[in-house]
Amino acid sequence: MTLLEVNDLAVEFTTAEGIVQAVKGIDFAVARGQTLGIVGESGSGKSVTSLAVMGLHRGAKVTGSVRFEGTELIGAPDETVRRLRGRRMAMVFQDALTALHPYFTIGDQIAEAHREHHGSSRKESWARAVEVLGDVGIPEPARRAGEYPHQFSGGMRQRAMIALALSCEPDLIIADEPTTALDVTVQAQVLDLLMRLKDERGLGIIVITHDLGVIARVADEVLVMYGGAAVEQAGAERLFTAPRHPYTRGLLESLPRLDAADGEPLHAIPGNPPSLLAPPAGCVFHPRCPVYAAADTGQRELCTAARPPLRLLADGHRNACVRSEETT
Ligand code: SF4
C-alpha cells in the first residue's frame, strides 16, 4: 500500500543573487515495508526534497504534490502538516549531537515528543521513552534514559535519534545521512536496526545519502539526483548491475574496489556539482559527462538543447539521458 506519493515537486529559494531552483520536478512513491534510497552529491537537492516532504521549508516556494495516505500536504493548513509530522512521518537527522538538545536528558526529549503527539502523562511518556530506547538496543535503557546526549557514544546517539523518531509509532521514517558520522561497524548496526524495524513494523523508509554502499545495503528502489533533478530511477539490483545514466556510472566507478591493482588511482567524476543559481544549459551534467566530452558537435547539441526529462525505458528503468540507448 502506498504511503507517500510525490509528484512534480519543486522547491525554489529567492536569494540576493537570484532564484535558486533547488529541486525541479521530482516524482517518487514509497509503500509500506519499502525502502527508497535517494543518492547524490552534496547540493544535488536530496535533503531539500526530504525537508519539503516534511513541510520544513519555511520561506521557500514549494510546488507540486506530496500526498501522505491520500492527504495533500502542499498548501495544507499548518495544523494538518504538524499533526502528521512526528506522529505519522518522522525524520532522523544526520548529526545527532546537533539535533539533540544538550540541556535535556535523552529520555526527556523522547518523552516530550510522545506527550506532544499523544497527550500522554509524564509517567506514561517516560515509560515509552525507556521502551523505545530498549527497542533500538540501548543497554540498561531505564538508566541511560536519564543521561544527556554528550554521555552517549556517536552510535548510541544515532540510535537515540531513531528511538525519538519511533516513539510516536510513525508509518514513514526519513533518514537523512543516518550513518555519515559513524564508523563502519556502527554504521552497519544502525542500518541493520532500521531494516529490522522496517520489517517488524511495516514502515516505509526513505534513506538519503551520498554513499552508494549504504544504498546497496538497504534500498529496494533508488532515485539518483543531480543538480536538483532526478537523473535515474530503478530497482536497486538493476541500478547497480545495469546503470544507464553516465552520472550514476561515474558514482559507481568512484567506489574504491578491493580487487584494484596496487597503485591504481581512484576514479573520480571530474569537475564540481553545478551552481543552482545559474545551472548549465540543457543536461546539467554535460560539463562533467564523459559521453558528451567524447561526442562530435552534432551529438553534443542533443545534450545542450534542453534539459532531458526522466523517461521510462522498456526495461522499467527511468533515465534522463538523451543518449542512454547508445551509451549502454
Ligand atoms: Fe551526458 Fe548528454 Fe546524457 Fe547528459 S544527456 S548525461 S550530457 S550524454
Coordinates of C-alpha atoms and ligand atoms in Angstrom, one line a residue:
M1 CA 0.0 0.0 0.0
T2 CA 1.4 3.4 -1.0
L3 CA 2.2 5.6 2.0
L4 CA 3.7 8.6 0.2
E5 CA 3.3 9.9 -3.3
V6 CA 5.4 12.8 -4.5
N7 CA 4.6 14.3 -7.9
D8 CA 6.3 17.2 -9.8
L9 CA 7.8 18.5 -6.5
A10 CA 9.8 21.7 -7.0
V11 CA 11.5 23.9 -4.4
E12 CA 12.8 27.4 -5.1
F13 CA 14.6 29.8 -2.9
T14 CA 14.8 33.6 -3.5
T15 CA 18.3 34.9 -2.6
A16 CA 20.1 38.2 -3.0
E17 CA 21.8 36.8 -6.1
G18 CA 18.7 35.4 -7.7
I19 CA 16.4 32.4 -7.7
V20 CA 17.9 29.0 -6.7
Q21 CA 15.9 26.1 -8.2
A22 CA 17.0 23.6 -5.5
V23 CA 14.6 20.8 -6.6
K24 CA 12.9 20.5 -10.0
G25 CA 10.1 18.2 -10.9
I26 CA 10.8 15.2 -8.6
D27 CA 8.4 12.2 -8.6
F28 CA 8.5 9.1 -6.4
A29 CA 6.4 6.9 -4.2
V30 CA 7.1 4.9 -1.0
A31 CA 5.0 1.9 0.1
R32 CA 4.8 0.2 3.5
G33 CA 7.7 -2.1 4.0
Q34 CA 9.7 -0.5 1.2
T35 CA 13.0 1.5 1.4
L36 CA 13.6 4.2 -1.1
G37 CA 17.2 5.3 -1.4
I38 CA 17.9 8.9 -2.6
V39 CA 21.5 9.3 -3.6
G40 CA 23.6 12.2 -5.0
E41 CA 26.5 14.5 -4.2
S42 CA 26.2 17.5 -1.9
G43 CA 23.9 20.1 -3.4
S44 CA 22.0 17.6 -5.6
G45 CA 18.7 18.5 -3.8
K46 CA 18.2 15.3 -1.9
S47 CA 18.0 16.8 1.6
V48 CA 15.9 19.8 0.3
T49 CA 13.5 17.1 -1.1
S50 CA 13.1 15.4 2.3
L51 CA 12.6 18.7 4.2
A52 CA 10.0 19.7 1.6
V53 CA 8.1 16.4 2.2
M54 CA 8.2 17.1 5.9
G55 CA 6.9 20.7 5.4
L56 CA 10.0 22.1 7.0
H57 CA 10.9 24.6 4.3
R58 CA 9.7 28.0 5.6
G59 CA 10.5 30.8 3.2
A60 CA 10.9 28.5 0.1
K61 CA 8.4 28.3 -2.7
V62 CA 7.3 24.7 -2.8
T63 CA 5.0 23.5 -5.6
G64 CA 3.8 20.1 -6.9
S65 CA 2.1 17.4 -4.8
V66 CA 3.1 15.5 -1.7
R67 CA 0.3 13.1 -0.6
F68 CA 0.6 11.1 2.6
E69 CA -2.0 8.3 2.5
G70 CA -4.1 10.4 0.2
T71 CA -3.8 13.7 2.2
E72 CA -2.3 16.5 0.2
L73 CA 0.3 18.3 2.2
I74 CA 1.4 21.1 -0.2
G75 CA -0.7 24.1 0.6
A76 CA -2.4 22.3 3.5
P77 CA -3.0 24.2 6.8
D78 CA 0.0 24.1 9.1
E79 CA -2.1 22.2 11.7
T80 CA -2.6 19.3 9.2
V81 CA 1.1 19.0 8.5
R82 CA 2.0 19.4 12.1
R83 CA -0.4 16.6 13.1
L84 CA 1.3 14.2 10.6
R85 CA 4.9 15.3 11.2
G86 CA 6.4 13.5 14.1
R87 CA 3.3 11.3 14.7
R88 CA 3.0 9.6 11.3
M89 CA 6.1 10.8 9.5
A90 CA 9.3 11.2 11.4
M91 CA 12.8 12.3 10.5
V92 CA 16.2 11.0 11.6
F93 CA 18.8 13.8 11.1
Q94 CA 22.4 13.2 10.2
D95 CA 24.2 14.8 13.1
A96 CA 22.6 13.5 16.3
L97 CA 24.8 15.7 18.5
T98 CA 23.4 18.8 16.9
A99 CA 19.8 17.5 16.6
L100 CA 19.5 16.5 20.2
H101 CA 19.2 19.3 22.8
P102 CA 22.3 19.3 25.1
Y103 CA 20.5 20.6 28.2
F104 CA 17.9 17.8 28.3
T105 CA 18.3 14.1 29.0
I106 CA 17.7 11.7 26.2
G107 CA 14.6 10.3 28.0
D108 CA 13.1 13.8 28.5
Q109 CA 13.5 14.6 24.8
I110 CA 11.8 11.4 23.7
A111 CA 9.1 11.7 26.4
E112 CA 8.3 15.3 25.4
A113 CA 7.7 14.2 21.8
H114 CA 5.4 11.5 23.0
R115 CA 3.4 13.8 25.2
E116 CA 3.1 16.4 22.4
H117 CA 1.6 13.9 19.9
H118 CA -0.3 11.5 22.2
G119 CA -1.3 13.7 25.1
S120 CA 0.2 11.1 27.5
S121 CA 1.1 11.8 31.1
R122 CA 4.7 12.4 32.3
K123 CA 4.9 8.8 33.7
E124 CA 3.5 7.2 30.5
S125 CA 5.7 9.2 28.2
W126 CA 8.8 8.4 30.3
A127 CA 7.9 4.7 30.2
R128 CA 7.6 5.0 26.4
A129 CA 11.0 6.6 26.2
V130 CA 12.6 3.8 28.1
E131 CA 10.7 1.2 26.0
V132 CA 11.9 2.6 22.6
L133 CA 15.5 3.1 23.9
G134 CA 15.4 -0.7 24.7
D135 CA 13.8 -1.4 21.2
V136 CA 16.8 0.2 19.5
G137 CA 19.3 -1.7 21.5
I138 CA 20.4 0.8 24.2
P139 CA 21.7 -1.3 27.1
E140 CA 20.1 -0.5 30.5
P141 CA 17.5 1.8 28.9
A142 CA 15.9 2.8 32.3
R143 CA 19.2 4.2 33.5
R144 CA 20.5 5.6 30.2
A145 CA 17.3 7.5 29.6
G146 CA 18.4 9.8 32.4
E147 CA 21.7 10.7 30.7
Y148 CA 22.5 13.6 28.4
P149 CA 23.5 13.4 24.7
H150 CA 27.2 14.0 25.5
Q151 CA 27.2 10.9 27.7
F152 CA 26.2 8.7 24.7
S153 CA 28.7 7.5 22.1
G154 CA 28.1 8.5 18.4
G155 CA 26.4 5.2 17.6
M156 CA 24.2 5.4 20.7
R157 CA 23.2 9.0 19.9
Q158 CA 22.1 7.9 16.4
R159 CA 20.1 5.0 18.0
A160 CA 18.6 7.6 20.3
M161 CA 17.6 9.7 17.3
I162 CA 15.9 6.6 15.8
A163 CA 14.2 6.0 19.1
L164 CA 13.0 9.6 19.1
A165 CA 11.6 9.1 15.6
L166 CA 10.0 5.8 16.6
S167 CA 8.5 7.0 19.9
C168 CA 5.2 8.1 18.2
E169 CA 5.0 4.9 16.1
P170 CA 5.3 6.6 12.7
D171 CA 4.5 4.9 9.4
L172 CA 7.2 6.7 7.5
I173 CA 10.8 7.5 8.5
I174 CA 13.0 9.8 6.5
A175 CA 16.6 9.2 7.5
D176 CA 19.0 11.9 6.2
E177 CA 22.6 10.6 6.1
P178 CA 21.8 8.5 9.2
T179 CA 25.3 6.9 9.3
T180 CA 27.6 9.6 7.9
A181 CA 29.4 10.4 11.2
L182 CA 29.7 6.7 12.3
D183 CA 32.5 4.2 11.8
V184 CA 31.7 1.3 9.5
T185 CA 30.9 -1.2 12.3
V186 CA 28.4 1.1 14.0
Q187 CA 27.1 2.2 10.6
A188 CA 26.2 -1.5 9.8
Q189 CA 24.5 -1.8 13.2
V190 CA 22.4 1.3 12.6
L191 CA 21.4 0.3 9.1
D192 CA 20.5 -3.3 10.3
L193 CA 18.4 -1.7 13.0
L194 CA 16.5 0.4 10.5
M195 CA 15.9 -2.6 8.3
R196 CA 14.7 -4.7 11.3
L197 CA 12.2 -2.0 12.3
K198 CA 11.0 -1.7 8.7
D199 CA 10.3 -5.5 8.6
E200 CA 8.8 -5.8 12.0
R201 CA 6.6 -2.7 11.8
G202 CA 5.9 -2.4 8.1
L203 CA 7.5 1.1 8.0
G204 CA 8.1 2.9 4.8
I205 CA 11.7 4.3 4.9
I206 CA 13.5 6.9 2.8
V207 CA 17.3 6.9 3.2
I208 CA 19.1 9.9 1.9
T209 CA 22.8 9.5 1.4
H210 CA 25.8 10.3 -0.8
D211 CA 27.1 6.8 0.0
L212 CA 26.2 4.1 -2.6
G213 CA 27.4 1.4 -0.1
V214 CA 24.5 2.4 2.2
I215 CA 22.1 2.4 -0.7
A216 CA 23.3 -1.1 -1.7
R217 CA 22.7 -2.4 1.8
V218 CA 19.2 -1.1 2.4
A219 CA 17.3 0.2 -0.7
D220 CA 14.7 -1.6 -2.7
E221 CA 14.3 1.3 -5.1
V222 CA 16.9 4.0 -5.9
L223 CA 16.5 7.6 -7.1
V224 CA 19.7 9.3 -8.3
M225 CA 19.7 13.1 -8.1
Y226 CA 21.9 15.6 -9.8
G227 CA 21.6 19.4 -10.0
G228 CA 18.2 19.4 -8.2
A229 CA 16.6 16.8 -10.5
A230 CA 16.2 13.0 -10.8
V231 CA 18.5 11.6 -13.4
E232 CA 17.9 7.9 -12.9
Q233 CA 15.4 5.7 -11.0
A234 CA 15.3 1.9 -10.9
G235 CA 15.1 -1.1 -8.6
A236 CA 18.3 -1.3 -6.5
E237 CA 19.6 -4.5 -8.1
R238 CA 19.0 -3.2 -11.6
L239 CA 20.6 0.1 -10.9
F240 CA 23.8 -1.5 -9.5
T241 CA 24.1 -4.1 -12.2
A242 CA 23.0 -2.1 -15.3
P243 CA 23.2 1.7 -14.6
R244 CA 22.1 3.7 -17.6
H245 CA 23.0 7.4 -16.8
P246 CA 26.6 8.5 -17.1
Y247 CA 26.4 10.2 -13.7
T248 CA 25.3 7.0 -12.0
R249 CA 28.0 5.1 -13.7
G250 CA 30.5 7.7 -12.6
L251 CA 29.3 7.4 -9.0
L252 CA 29.7 3.6 -9.1
E253 CA 33.1 3.8 -10.7
S254 CA 34.2 6.1 -7.9
L255 CA 33.7 3.4 -5.3
P256 CA 37.0 2.0 -4.0
R257 CA 37.5 -1.6 -5.1
L258 CA 39.1 -4.3 -3.0
D259 CA 40.3 -6.0 -6.2
A260 CA 42.0 -2.9 -7.7
A261 CA 45.7 -3.4 -8.6
D262 CA 48.3 -1.8 -6.4
G263 CA 48.9 1.8 -7.2
E264 CA 45.7 2.0 -9.4
P265 CA 44.4 5.6 -9.0
L266 CA 40.9 6.1 -7.6
H267 CA 38.4 7.1 -10.2
A268 CA 36.6 10.5 -9.7
I269 CA 34.0 12.3 -11.6
P270 CA 35.8 15.4 -13.0
G271 CA 34.6 18.9 -12.1
N272 CA 32.2 20.1 -9.5
P273 CA 28.4 20.0 -9.0
P274 CA 26.6 22.8 -10.8
S275 CA 25.6 26.1 -9.3
L276 CA 21.8 26.0 -9.0
L277 CA 21.7 29.8 -9.4
A278 CA 22.9 29.5 -13.0
P279 CA 22.9 25.9 -14.0
P280 CA 24.4 24.8 -17.3
A281 CA 22.0 24.8 -20.3
G282 CA 20.4 21.5 -21.4
C283 CA 21.6 18.5 -19.5
V284 CA 23.0 19.9 -16.2
F285 CA 25.6 17.1 -16.1
H286 CA 27.1 17.9 -19.5
P287 CA 30.2 19.8 -18.4
R288 CA 31.3 16.6 -16.5
C289 CA 29.9 14.0 -18.8
P290 CA 32.4 11.7 -20.5
V291 CA 29.9 10.7 -23.2
Y292 CA 29.4 14.4 -24.0
A293 CA 33.1 15.0 -24.0
A294 CA 33.7 12.2 -26.5
A295 CA 30.8 13.3 -28.8
D296 CA 31.1 15.3 -32.0
T297 CA 29.4 18.7 -32.3
G298 CA 26.1 17.4 -33.7
Q299 CA 25.7 14.9 -30.9
R300 CA 26.7 17.5 -28.3
E301 CA 23.8 19.7 -29.4
L302 CA 21.4 16.9 -28.4
C303 CA 22.7 17.3 -24.8
T304 CA 22.6 21.0 -24.6
A305 CA 19.3 21.8 -26.4
A306 CA 17.1 21.2 -23.4
R307 CA 17.1 19.6 -20.0
P308 CA 16.3 15.9 -20.7
P309 CA 13.3 14.6 -18.8
L310 CA 13.2 11.4 -16.8
R311 CA 11.9 8.9 -19.4
L312 CA 10.6 5.4 -18.7
L313 CA 12.6 2.8 -20.7
A314 CA 11.5 -0.6 -21.9
D315 CA 13.3 -2.4 -19.0
G316 CA 11.5 -0.4 -16.3
H317 CA 14.4 2.0 -15.7
R318 CA 13.8 5.7 -15.7
N319 CA 16.6 7.7 -17.2
A320 CA 17.3 11.4 -18.0
C321 CA 20.0 10.9 -20.6
V322 CA 19.1 11.7 -24.3
R323 CA 21.8 9.2 -25.4
S324 CA 21.1 6.4 -22.9
E325 CA 20.3 3.8 -25.6
E326 CA 23.5 4.5 -27.4
T327 CA 25.7 4.6 -24.4
T328 CA 24.5 1.3 -22.7
Ligands
SF4_1 FE1 25.8 13.1 -20.9 FE2 24.3 14.1 -22.8 FE3 23.4 12.0 -21.4 FE4 23.6 14.5 -20.3 S1 22.2 13.9 -21.9 S2 24.2 12.6 -19.4 S3 25.5 15.2 -21.3 S4 25.2 12.0 -22.8

